[in-house]
């Protein structure tokens, strides 16, 4: 039985993190069989009506499910920049996220931590990259004190100019030089930019620490053109033991503002309970098949 935790992004439930929204999301994730839920980091100016970190930690304990945290930096808090004001806001957001994750009892923060998640109107620059690395090096130090690992999630060319491939991300992580920084692979972004999924896993190597299972159109797993068999086979072959988290969003459940943020212009699914249950079965069956493929054939 593969030991990977199977996770679900809280956005599947719509991302409402009020007390009742958080309670529903955690309970439904556990009921669908997931081991882990990925929770979006609060904004720098958090919504006071949202469930607190300690309230969320209590829910996670009650339902015996692990929590991790993710974020994508916004345009006014970009650290892939030479603009000091923006970079400072980004660094404060990252530090606040470390404190939030620590209060939550989460040991991982993933996502687009190195850059704003948006299309750039200029190529990457050496100085902006160096700034991003310097900020993340300080953030990694804060995180290490709390036993937290940072996952650098590279994204496609339309969502950052800095890290679009596993190779670029490994070079960035090596330049950063902290033990608690890993590569966070998202199959949707890899599908756009890599030769294939296998190559992304191979290049990430032992630095691979977190996986977003996301379909080529961001909809339900298994209904697009991602090579899932190739991906899971390579994960098994390289001994990847980290989490695999389904990431899919639908404009049927998220707010109108969130739908615009992530470009959800059409409805790919509308029943989150059925979607969650099918996604869990999809990941578990691919994990089991890939693991079985590694065993010698029975005689
Ligand atoms: Mn992702």
PDB file of C-alpha atoms and ligand atoms in Angstrom:
ATOM      1  CA  UNK A   1       0.000   0.000   0.000  1.00  0.00           C
ATOM      2  CA  UNK A   2       1.638   3.287  -1.059  1.00  0.00           C
ATOM      3  CA  UNK A   3       2.297   5.601   1.893  1.00  0.00           C
ATOM      4  CA  UNK A   4       1.553   8.900   0.163  1.00  0.00           C
ATOM      5  CA  UNK A   5      -1.011  11.146   1.836  1.00  0.00           C
ATOM      6  CA  UNK A   6      -3.867  11.927  -0.541  1.00  0.00           C
ATOM      7  CA  UNK A   7      -5.071  15.502  -0.233  1.00  0.00           C
ATOM      8  CA  UNK A   8      -7.758  17.851  -1.461  1.00  0.00           C
ATOM      9  CA  UNK A   9      -7.550  21.597  -2.064  1.00  0.00           C
ATOM     10  CA  UNK A  10     -10.114  23.448   0.051  1.00  0.00           C
ATOM     11  CA  UNK A  11     -11.123  25.351  -3.094  1.00  0.00           C
ATOM     12  CA  UNK A  12     -13.040  22.239  -4.184  1.00  0.00           C
ATOM     13  CA  UNK A  13     -15.508  23.194  -1.448  1.00  0.00           C
ATOM     14  CA  UNK A  14     -15.630  26.799  -2.633  1.00  0.00           C
ATOM     15  CA  UNK A  15     -12.998  28.330  -0.368  1.00  0.00           C
ATOM     16  CA  UNK A  16     -15.458  29.825   2.150  1.00  0.00           C
ATOM     17  CA  UNK A  17     -13.439  29.833   5.400  1.00  0.00           C
ATOM     18  CA  UNK A  18     -16.091  31.226   7.761  1.00  0.00           C
ATOM     19  CA  UNK A  19     -16.589  29.014  10.844  1.00  0.00           C
ATOM     20  CA  UNK A  20     -19.332  27.035   9.119  1.00  0.00           C
ATOM     21  CA  UNK A  21     -17.542  26.957   5.740  1.00  0.00           C
ATOM     22  CA  UNK A  22     -14.341  25.632   7.337  1.00  0.00           C
ATOM     23  CA  UNK A  23     -16.262  23.040   9.377  1.00  0.00           C
ATOM     24  CA  UNK A  24     -18.052  21.802   6.222  1.00  0.00           C
ATOM     25  CA  UNK A  25     -14.861  21.694   4.134  1.00  0.00           C
ATOM     26  CA  UNK A  26     -12.895  19.740   6.753  1.00  0.00           C
ATOM     27  CA  UNK A  27     -15.741  17.317   7.513  1.00  0.00           C
ATOM     28  CA  UNK A  28     -16.494  16.657   3.832  1.00  0.00           C
ATOM     29  CA  UNK A  29     -12.809  16.146   2.979  1.00  0.00           C
ATOM     30  CA  UNK A  30     -12.439  13.582   5.771  1.00  0.00           C
ATOM     31  CA  UNK A  31     -15.729  11.897   4.802  1.00  0.00           C
ATOM     32  CA  UNK A  32     -14.499  11.492   1.208  1.00  0.00           C
ATOM     33  CA  UNK A  33     -11.449   9.632   2.566  1.00  0.00           C
ATOM     34  CA  UNK A  34      -8.766  12.298   2.216  1.00  0.00           C
ATOM     35  CA  UNK A  35      -5.764  12.349   4.579  1.00  0.00           C
ATOM     36  CA  UNK A  36      -5.020  16.013   4.059  1.00  0.00           C
ATOM     37  CA  UNK A  37      -6.679  19.324   3.231  1.00  0.00           C
ATOM     38  CA  UNK A  38      -4.859  22.253   1.651  1.00  0.00           C
ATOM     39  CA  UNK A  39      -5.978  25.563   3.127  1.00  0.00           C
ATOM     40  CA  UNK A  40      -5.462  28.974   1.507  1.00  0.00           C
ATOM     41  CA  UNK A  41      -3.309  31.377   3.531  1.00  0.00           C
ATOM     42  CA  UNK A  42      -5.161  34.435   4.844  1.00  0.00           C
ATOM     43  CA  UNK A  43      -4.508  37.785   3.152  1.00  0.00           C
ATOM     44  CA  UNK A  44      -2.218  40.300   4.908  1.00  0.00           C
ATOM     45  CA  UNK A  45      -5.372  41.998   6.107  1.00  0.00           C
ATOM     46  CA  UNK A  46      -7.331  38.855   7.056  1.00  0.00           C
ATOM     47  CA  UNK A  47     -11.118  38.653   6.965  1.00  0.00           C
ATOM     48  CA  UNK A  48     -12.050  38.835  10.696  1.00  0.00           C
ATOM     49  CA  UNK A  49     -15.147  36.689  10.097  1.00  0.00           C
ATOM     50  CA  UNK A  50     -13.009  33.744   8.919  1.00  0.00           C
ATOM     51  CA  UNK A  51     -12.228  30.777  11.172  1.00  0.00           C
ATOM     52  CA  UNK A  52      -9.006  31.421  13.124  1.00  0.00           C
ATOM     53  CA  UNK A  53      -5.955  29.172  12.897  1.00  0.00           C
ATOM     54  CA  UNK A  54      -6.720  27.673  16.312  1.00  0.00           C
ATOM     55  CA  UNK A  55     -10.362  27.027  15.366  1.00  0.00           C
ATOM     56  CA  UNK A  56      -9.166  25.378  12.145  1.00  0.00           C
ATOM     57  CA  UNK A  57      -6.590  23.307  14.063  1.00  0.00           C
ATOM     58  CA  UNK A  58      -9.379  22.046  16.329  1.00  0.00           C
ATOM     59  CA  UNK A  59     -11.453  20.983  13.277  1.00  0.00           C
ATOM     60  CA  UNK A  60      -8.450  19.155  11.774  1.00  0.00           C
ATOM     61  CA  UNK A  61      -7.900  17.287  15.044  1.00  0.00           C
ATOM     62  CA  UNK A  62     -11.574  16.414  15.390  1.00  0.00           C
ATOM     63  CA  UNK A  63     -11.665  14.896  11.893  1.00  0.00           C
ATOM     64  CA  UNK A  64      -8.127  13.441  12.105  1.00  0.00           C
ATOM     65  CA  UNK A  65      -6.997  15.029   8.858  1.00  0.00           C
ATOM     66  CA  UNK A  66      -3.709  16.855   8.213  1.00  0.00           C
ATOM     67  CA  UNK A  67      -3.646  20.492   7.093  1.00  0.00           C
ATOM     68  CA  UNK A  68      -1.178  22.235   4.811  1.00  0.00           C
ATOM     69  CA  UNK A  69      -1.226  25.861   3.655  1.00  0.00           C
ATOM     70  CA  UNK A  70      -0.815  27.378   0.198  1.00  0.00           C
ATOM     71  CA  UNK A  71      -0.772  30.788  -1.392  1.00  0.00           C
ATOM     72  CA  UNK A  72      -0.034  32.628  -4.609  1.00  0.00           C
ATOM     73  CA  UNK A  73       1.416  36.113  -4.169  1.00  0.00           C
ATOM     74  CA  UNK A  74      -0.655  38.953  -5.620  1.00  0.00           C
ATOM     75  CA  UNK A  75       0.532  41.805  -7.853  1.00  0.00           C
ATOM     76  CA  UNK A  76       0.963  44.254  -4.949  1.00  0.00           C
ATOM     77  CA  UNK A  77       3.060  41.745  -2.967  1.00  0.00           C
ATOM     78  CA  UNK A  78       5.340  40.412  -5.693  1.00  0.00           C
ATOM     79  CA  UNK A  79       8.873  39.522  -4.540  1.00  0.00           C
ATOM     80  CA  UNK A  80      10.080  38.788  -8.102  1.00  0.00           C
ATOM     81  CA  UNK A  81      10.689  42.505  -8.495  1.00  0.00           C
ATOM     82  CA  UNK A  82      13.094  45.360  -7.856  1.00  0.00           C
ATOM     83  CA  UNK A  83      10.234  47.370  -6.277  1.00  0.00           C
ATOM     84  CA  UNK A  84      11.024  47.584  -2.553  1.00  0.00           C
ATOM     85  CA  UNK A  85       7.472  48.359  -1.421  1.00  0.00           C
ATOM     86  CA  UNK A  86       5.927  45.382  -3.192  1.00  0.00           C
ATOM     87  CA  UNK A  87       8.706  43.084  -2.080  1.00  0.00           C
ATOM     88  CA  UNK A  88       8.287  44.175   1.547  1.00  0.00           C
ATOM     89  CA  UNK A  89       4.559  43.459   1.431  1.00  0.00           C
ATOM     90  CA  UNK A  90       5.307  40.051  -0.088  1.00  0.00           C
ATOM     91  CA  UNK A  91       7.848  39.271   2.616  1.00  0.00           C
ATOM     92  CA  UNK A  92       5.346  40.267   5.324  1.00  0.00           C
ATOM     93  CA  UNK A  93       2.681  38.058   3.713  1.00  0.00           C
ATOM     94  CA  UNK A  94       5.094  35.120   3.648  1.00  0.00           C
ATOM     95  CA  UNK A  95       6.101  35.685   7.296  1.00  0.00           C
ATOM     96  CA  UNK A  96       2.429  35.953   8.315  1.00  0.00           C
ATOM     97  CA  UNK A  97       1.748  32.703   6.455  1.00  0.00           C
ATOM     98  CA  UNK A  98       4.529  30.944   8.374  1.00  0.00           C
ATOM     99  CA  UNK A  99       2.947  32.141  11.645  1.00  0.00           C
ATOM    100  CA  UNK A 100      -0.514  31.006  10.448  1.00  0.00           C
ATOM    101  CA  UNK A 101       0.762  27.561   9.424  1.00  0.00           C
ATOM    102  CA  UNK A 102       2.558  27.175  12.768  1.00  0.00           C
ATOM    103  CA  UNK A 103      -0.659  28.035  14.653  1.00  0.00           C
ATOM    104  CA  UNK A 104      -2.515  25.545  12.460  1.00  0.00           C
ATOM    105  CA  UNK A 105      -0.001  22.765  13.154  1.00  0.00           C
ATOM    106  CA  UNK A 106       0.809  22.572   9.421  1.00  0.00           C
ATOM    107  CA  UNK A 107       4.316  21.510   8.378  1.00  0.00           C
ATOM    108  CA  UNK A 108       4.114  22.646   4.739  1.00  0.00           C
ATOM    109  CA  UNK A 109       3.455  25.858   2.814  1.00  0.00           C
ATOM    110  CA  UNK A 110       3.296  25.490  -0.955  1.00  0.00           C
ATOM    111  CA  UNK A 111       2.292  27.495  -3.983  1.00  0.00           C
ATOM    112  CA  UNK A 112       3.504  30.458  -5.983  1.00  0.00           C
ATOM    113  CA  UNK A 113       5.706  31.828  -3.194  1.00  0.00           C
ATOM    114  CA  UNK A 114       8.425  33.192  -5.503  1.00  0.00           C
ATOM    115  CA  UNK A 115       6.421  35.536  -7.735  1.00  0.00           C
ATOM    116  CA  UNK A 116       3.043  37.082  -8.260  1.00  0.00           C
ATOM    117  CA  UNK A 117       0.733  34.663 -10.048  1.00  0.00           C
ATOM    118  CA  UNK A 118      -0.102  36.744 -13.096  1.00  0.00           C
ATOM    119  CA  UNK A 119       1.077  37.408 -16.604  1.00  0.00           C
ATOM    120  CA  UNK A 120       4.188  39.619 -16.733  1.00  0.00           C
ATOM    121  CA  UNK A 121       4.702  42.279 -19.387  1.00  0.00           C
ATOM    122  CA  UNK A 122       8.500  41.859 -19.344  1.00  0.00           C
ATOM    123  CA  UNK A 123      11.063  39.030 -19.252  1.00  0.00           C
ATOM    124  CA  UNK A 124      12.569  37.902 -15.930  1.00  0.00           C
ATOM    125  CA  UNK A 125      15.539  39.921 -14.667  1.00  0.00           C
ATOM    126  CA  UNK A 126      18.570  38.737 -12.695  1.00  0.00           C
ATOM    127  CA  UNK A 127      17.968  41.358  -9.985  1.00  0.00           C
ATOM    128  CA  UNK A 128      14.309  40.439  -9.485  1.00  0.00           C
ATOM    129  CA  UNK A 129      15.255  36.749  -9.299  1.00  0.00           C
ATOM    130  CA  UNK A 130      17.983  37.527  -6.742  1.00  0.00           C
ATOM    131  CA  UNK A 131      15.450  39.503  -4.683  1.00  0.00           C
ATOM    132  CA  UNK A 132      12.990  36.614  -4.732  1.00  0.00           C
ATOM    133  CA  UNK A 133      15.720  34.235  -3.578  1.00  0.00           C
ATOM    134  CA  UNK A 134      16.844  36.577  -0.783  1.00  0.00           C
ATOM    135  CA  UNK A 135      13.288  37.003   0.530  1.00  0.00           C
ATOM    136  CA  UNK A 136      12.603  33.261   0.391  1.00  0.00           C
ATOM    137  CA  UNK A 137      15.906  32.480   2.109  1.00  0.00           C
ATOM    138  CA  UNK A 138      14.819  34.635   5.077  1.00  0.00           C
ATOM    139  CA  UNK A 139      11.327  33.100   4.964  1.00  0.00           C
ATOM    140  CA  UNK A 140      12.828  29.594   4.939  1.00  0.00           C
ATOM    141  CA  UNK A 141      14.777  30.477   8.105  1.00  0.00           C
ATOM    142  CA  UNK A 142      11.560  31.537   9.866  1.00  0.00           C
ATOM    143  CA  UNK A 143       9.833  28.392   8.606  1.00  0.00           C
ATOM    144  CA  UNK A 144      12.668  26.116   9.751  1.00  0.00           C
ATOM    145  CA  UNK A 145      12.233  27.349  13.341  1.00  0.00           C
ATOM    146  CA  UNK A 146       8.630  26.089  13.171  1.00  0.00           C
ATOM    147  CA  UNK A 147       9.532  22.809  11.456  1.00  0.00           C
ATOM    148  CA  UNK A 148       7.833  23.993   8.248  1.00  0.00           C
ATOM    149  CA  UNK A 149       8.919  23.155   4.685  1.00  0.00           C
ATOM    150  CA  UNK A 150       8.333  25.546   1.774  1.00  0.00           C
ATOM    151  CA  UNK A 151       7.211  24.202  -1.619  1.00  0.00           C
ATOM    152  CA  UNK A 152       8.069  26.208  -4.740  1.00  0.00           C
ATOM    153  CA  UNK A 153       5.297  25.611  -7.293  1.00  0.00           C
ATOM    154  CA  UNK A 154       6.381  26.538 -10.782  1.00  0.00           C
ATOM    155  CA  UNK A 155       3.604  27.682 -13.070  1.00  0.00           C
ATOM    156  CA  UNK A 156       3.069  28.174 -16.783  1.00  0.00           C
ATOM    157  CA  UNK A 157       4.336  31.166 -18.757  1.00  0.00           C
ATOM    158  CA  UNK A 158       1.056  33.056 -18.453  1.00  0.00           C
ATOM    159  CA  UNK A 159       1.169  32.984 -14.641  1.00  0.00           C
ATOM    160  CA  UNK A 160       4.826  33.905 -13.962  1.00  0.00           C
ATOM    161  CA  UNK A 161       7.895  34.886 -15.969  1.00  0.00           C
ATOM    162  CA  UNK A 162      10.365  33.360 -13.475  1.00  0.00           C
ATOM    163  CA  UNK A 163       9.851  29.610 -12.908  1.00  0.00           C
ATOM    164  CA  UNK A 164       8.058  27.676 -15.663  1.00  0.00           C
ATOM    165  CA  UNK A 165       9.863  24.324 -15.530  1.00  0.00           C
ATOM    166  CA  UNK A 166      11.226  21.822 -13.018  1.00  0.00           C
ATOM    167  CA  UNK A 167      14.792  22.518 -14.224  1.00  0.00           C
ATOM    168  CA  UNK A 168      14.469  26.271 -13.556  1.00  0.00           C
ATOM    169  CA  UNK A 169      12.924  25.518 -10.163  1.00  0.00           C
ATOM    170  CA  UNK A 170      15.715  23.144  -9.121  1.00  0.00           C
ATOM    171  CA  UNK A 171      18.329  25.759 -10.097  1.00  0.00           C
ATOM    172  CA  UNK A 172      16.403  28.369  -8.060  1.00  0.00           C
ATOM    173  CA  UNK A 173      16.189  26.047  -5.032  1.00  0.00           C
ATOM    174  CA  UNK A 174      19.900  25.275  -5.261  1.00  0.00           C
ATOM    175  CA  UNK A 175      20.767  28.985  -5.401  1.00  0.00           C
ATOM    176  CA  UNK A 176      18.481  29.552  -2.408  1.00  0.00           C
ATOM    177  CA  UNK A 177      20.374  26.899  -0.464  1.00  0.00           C
ATOM    178  CA  UNK A 178      17.976  25.979   2.365  1.00  0.00           C
ATOM    179  CA  UNK A 179      17.244  22.363   3.350  1.00  0.00           C
ATOM    180  CA  UNK A 180      13.560  23.040   4.026  1.00  0.00           C
ATOM    181  CA  UNK A 181      12.697  24.182   0.475  1.00  0.00           C
ATOM    182  CA  UNK A 182      11.310  21.631  -1.992  1.00  0.00           C
ATOM    183  CA  UNK A 183       9.815  21.540  -5.477  1.00  0.00           C
ATOM    184  CA  UNK A 184       6.014  21.574  -5.622  1.00  0.00           C
ATOM    185  CA  UNK A 185       4.903  20.026  -8.913  1.00  0.00           C
ATOM    186  CA  UNK A 186       1.551  20.884 -10.491  1.00  0.00           C
ATOM    187  CA  UNK A 187       0.630  18.575 -13.376  1.00  0.00           C
ATOM    188  CA  UNK A 188      -1.446  21.276 -15.124  1.00  0.00           C
ATOM    189  CA  UNK A 189       1.522  23.658 -15.355  1.00  0.00           C
ATOM    190  CA  UNK A 190       3.946  20.816 -16.212  1.00  0.00           C
ATOM    191  CA  UNK A 191       1.563  19.742 -18.999  1.00  0.00           C
ATOM    192  CA  UNK A 192       1.933  23.183 -20.602  1.00  0.00           C
ATOM    193  CA  UNK A 193       5.701  23.553 -20.272  1.00  0.00           C
ATOM    194  CA  UNK A 194       7.452  20.149 -19.937  1.00  0.00           C
ATOM    195  CA  UNK A 195       8.119  17.486 -22.585  1.00  0.00           C
ATOM    196  CA  UNK A 196       6.008  15.157 -20.379  1.00  0.00           C
ATOM    197  CA  UNK A 197       5.059  14.480 -16.742  1.00  0.00           C
ATOM    198  CA  UNK A 198       7.767  11.858 -16.348  1.00  0.00           C
ATOM    199  CA  UNK A 199      10.447  14.410 -17.200  1.00  0.00           C
ATOM    200  CA  UNK A 200       9.185  16.803 -14.538  1.00  0.00           C
ATOM    201  CA  UNK A 201       9.361  14.122 -11.828  1.00  0.00           C
ATOM    202  CA  UNK A 202      12.776  12.971 -13.036  1.00  0.00           C
ATOM    203  CA  UNK A 203      14.258  16.485 -13.054  1.00  0.00           C
ATOM    204  CA  UNK A 204      12.778  17.298  -9.625  1.00  0.00           C
ATOM    205  CA  UNK A 205      14.379  14.119  -8.231  1.00  0.00           C
ATOM    206  CA  UNK A 206      14.735  13.948  -4.440  1.00  0.00           C
ATOM    207  CA  UNK A 207      13.766  17.652  -4.212  1.00  0.00           C
ATOM    208  CA  UNK A 208      10.166  16.781  -5.141  1.00  0.00           C
ATOM    209  CA  UNK A 209       8.114  17.406  -1.989  1.00  0.00           C
ATOM    210  CA  UNK A 210       4.499  18.011  -2.990  1.00  0.00           C
ATOM    211  CA  UNK A 211       2.275  17.265  -5.991  1.00  0.00           C
ATOM    212  CA  UNK A 212      -0.870  18.985  -7.242  1.00  0.00           C
ATOM    213  CA  UNK A 213      -2.874  16.531  -9.335  1.00  0.00           C
ATOM    214  CA  UNK A 214      -4.583  18.899 -11.727  1.00  0.00           C
ATOM    215  CA  UNK A 215      -6.142  18.051 -15.096  1.00  0.00           C
ATOM    216  CA  UNK A 216      -5.076  19.729 -18.355  1.00  0.00           C
ATOM    217  CA  UNK A 217      -8.243  21.873 -18.280  1.00  0.00           C
ATOM    218  CA  UNK A 218      -8.339  22.135 -14.462  1.00  0.00           C
ATOM    219  CA  UNK A 219     -11.513  20.029 -14.347  1.00  0.00           C
ATOM    220  CA  UNK A 220     -12.146  16.532 -13.025  1.00  0.00           C
ATOM    221  CA  UNK A 221      -9.131  14.181 -12.939  1.00  0.00           C
ATOM    222  CA  UNK A 222      -9.138  11.679 -15.795  1.00  0.00           C
ATOM    223  CA  UNK A 223     -11.296  13.764 -18.144  1.00  0.00           C
ATOM    224  CA  UNK A 224      -8.461  15.700 -19.846  1.00  0.00           C
ATOM    225  CA  UNK A 225      -5.165  14.905 -21.532  1.00  0.00           C
ATOM    226  CA  UNK A 226      -2.704  14.522 -18.605  1.00  0.00           C
ATOM    227  CA  UNK A 227      -0.692  11.260 -18.814  1.00  0.00           C
ATOM    228  CA  UNK A 228      -1.681  10.002 -15.356  1.00  0.00           C
ATOM    229  CA  UNK A 229      -0.262   6.511 -15.862  1.00  0.00           C
ATOM    230  CA  UNK A 230       3.131   7.947 -16.834  1.00  0.00           C
ATOM    231  CA  UNK A 231       3.100  10.351 -13.901  1.00  0.00           C
ATOM    232  CA  UNK A 232       2.212   7.780 -11.230  1.00  0.00           C
ATOM    233  CA  UNK A 233       4.609   5.214 -12.663  1.00  0.00           C
ATOM    234  CA  UNK A 234       7.475   7.709 -12.398  1.00  0.00           C
ATOM    235  CA  UNK A 235       6.427   8.765  -8.873  1.00  0.00           C
ATOM    236  CA  UNK A 236       6.478   5.110  -7.808  1.00  0.00           C
ATOM    237  CA  UNK A 237       9.749   4.361  -9.616  1.00  0.00           C
ATOM    238  CA  UNK A 238      11.533   7.295  -7.950  1.00  0.00           C
ATOM    239  CA  UNK A 239      10.078   6.418  -4.527  1.00  0.00           C
ATOM    240  CA  UNK A 240       8.144   9.679  -4.080  1.00  0.00           C
ATOM    241  CA  UNK A 241       6.588   9.488  -0.602  1.00  0.00           C
ATOM    242  CA  UNK A 242       5.022  12.963  -0.283  1.00  0.00           C
ATOM    243  CA  UNK A 243       1.420  14.138  -0.587  1.00  0.00           C
ATOM    244  CA  UNK A 244      -0.636  14.105  -3.795  1.00  0.00           C
ATOM    245  CA  UNK A 245      -3.389  16.701  -3.635  1.00  0.00           C
ATOM    246  CA  UNK A 246      -6.247  17.107  -6.095  1.00  0.00           C
ATOM    247  CA  UNK A 247      -6.551  20.697  -7.285  1.00  0.00           C
ATOM    248  CA  UNK A 248      -9.594  21.552  -9.354  1.00  0.00           C
ATOM    249  CA  UNK A 249     -11.897  24.530  -9.202  1.00  0.00           C
ATOM    250  CA  UNK A 250     -15.325  25.217 -10.573  1.00  0.00           C
ATOM    251  CA  UNK A 251     -17.191  28.452 -11.076  1.00  0.00           C
ATOM    252  CA  UNK A 252     -20.195  26.510  -9.754  1.00  0.00           C
ATOM    253  CA  UNK A 253     -18.762  26.690  -6.210  1.00  0.00           C
ATOM    254  CA  UNK A 254     -16.187  29.519  -5.887  1.00  0.00           C
ATOM    255  CA  UNK A 255     -17.093  33.198  -5.583  1.00  0.00           C
ATOM    256  CA  UNK A 256     -17.384  35.329  -8.728  1.00  0.00           C
ATOM    257  CA  UNK A 257     -14.189  37.215  -7.768  1.00  0.00           C
ATOM    258  CA  UNK A 258     -12.219  33.972  -7.319  1.00  0.00           C
ATOM    259  CA  UNK A 259     -13.512  32.664 -10.651  1.00  0.00           C
ATOM    260  CA  UNK A 260     -12.121  35.767 -12.366  1.00  0.00           C
ATOM    261  CA  UNK A 261      -8.791  35.417 -10.479  1.00  0.00           C
ATOM    262  CA  UNK A 262      -8.184  31.892 -11.794  1.00  0.00           C
ATOM    263  CA  UNK A 263      -9.889  32.309 -15.161  1.00  0.00           C
ATOM    264  CA  UNK A 264     -12.818  29.948 -14.666  1.00  0.00           C
ATOM    265  CA  UNK A 265     -14.928  30.940 -17.628  1.00  0.00           C
ATOM    266  CA  UNK A 266     -16.952  27.762 -17.957  1.00  0.00           C
ATOM    267  CA  UNK A 267     -18.403  25.123 -15.647  1.00  0.00           C
ATOM    268  CA  UNK A 268     -16.440  21.845 -15.645  1.00  0.00           C
ATOM    269  CA  UNK A 269     -18.244  20.232 -12.709  1.00  0.00           C
ATOM    270  CA  UNK A 270     -20.948  21.247 -10.285  1.00  0.00           C
ATOM    271  CA  UNK A 271     -21.250  18.614  -7.515  1.00  0.00           C
ATOM    272  CA  UNK A 272     -18.250  18.914  -5.158  1.00  0.00           C
ATOM    273  CA  UNK A 273     -19.238  15.888  -3.024  1.00  0.00           C
ATOM    274  CA  UNK A 274     -19.305  13.527  -6.023  1.00  0.00           C
ATOM    275  CA  UNK A 275     -16.208  15.174  -7.500  1.00  0.00           C
ATOM    276  CA  UNK A 276     -14.247  14.746  -4.252  1.00  0.00           C
ATOM    277  CA  UNK A 277     -15.147  11.114  -3.889  1.00  0.00           C
ATOM    278  CA  UNK A 278     -14.266  10.287  -7.512  1.00  0.00           C
ATOM    279  CA  UNK A 279     -10.984  12.248  -7.268  1.00  0.00           C
ATOM    280  CA  UNK A 280      -9.958  10.324  -4.156  1.00  0.00           C
ATOM    281  CA  UNK A 281     -10.679   6.979  -5.838  1.00  0.00           C
ATOM    282  CA  UNK A 282      -8.823   8.122  -8.974  1.00  0.00           C
ATOM    283  CA  UNK A 283      -5.609   8.992  -7.102  1.00  0.00           C
ATOM    284  CA  UNK A 284      -5.713   5.892  -4.863  1.00  0.00           C
ATOM    285  CA  UNK A 285      -6.263   3.526  -7.793  1.00  0.00           C
ATOM    286  CA  UNK A 286      -3.426   5.108  -9.815  1.00  0.00           C
ATOM    287  CA  UNK A 287      -1.112   4.877  -6.795  1.00  0.00           C
ATOM    288  CA  UNK A 288      -1.988   1.219  -6.257  1.00  0.00           C
ATOM    289  CA  UNK A 289      -1.574   0.365  -9.958  1.00  0.00           C
ATOM    290  CA  UNK A 290       1.809   2.100 -10.171  1.00  0.00           C
ATOM    291  CA  UNK A 291       2.980   0.365  -6.992  1.00  0.00           C
ATOM    292  CA  UNK A 292       1.807  -3.028  -8.296  1.00  0.00           C
ATOM    293  CA  UNK A 293       3.673  -2.361 -11.554  1.00  0.00           C
ATOM    294  CA  UNK A 294       6.912  -2.184  -9.567  1.00  0.00           C
ATOM    295  CA  UNK A 295       6.406  -5.646  -8.063  1.00  0.00           C
ATOM    296  CA  UNK A 296       7.582  -8.717  -9.971  1.00  0.00           C
ATOM    297  CA  UNK A 297       4.635 -10.255 -11.823  1.00  0.00           C
ATOM    298  CA  UNK A 298       2.978 -13.137  -9.875  1.00  0.00           C
ATOM    299  CA  UNK A 299       3.766 -16.598 -11.297  1.00  0.00           C
TER     300      UNK A 299
HETATM  301 MN1  LIG B   1      -1.376  24.136  -8.270  1.00  0.00          MN
END
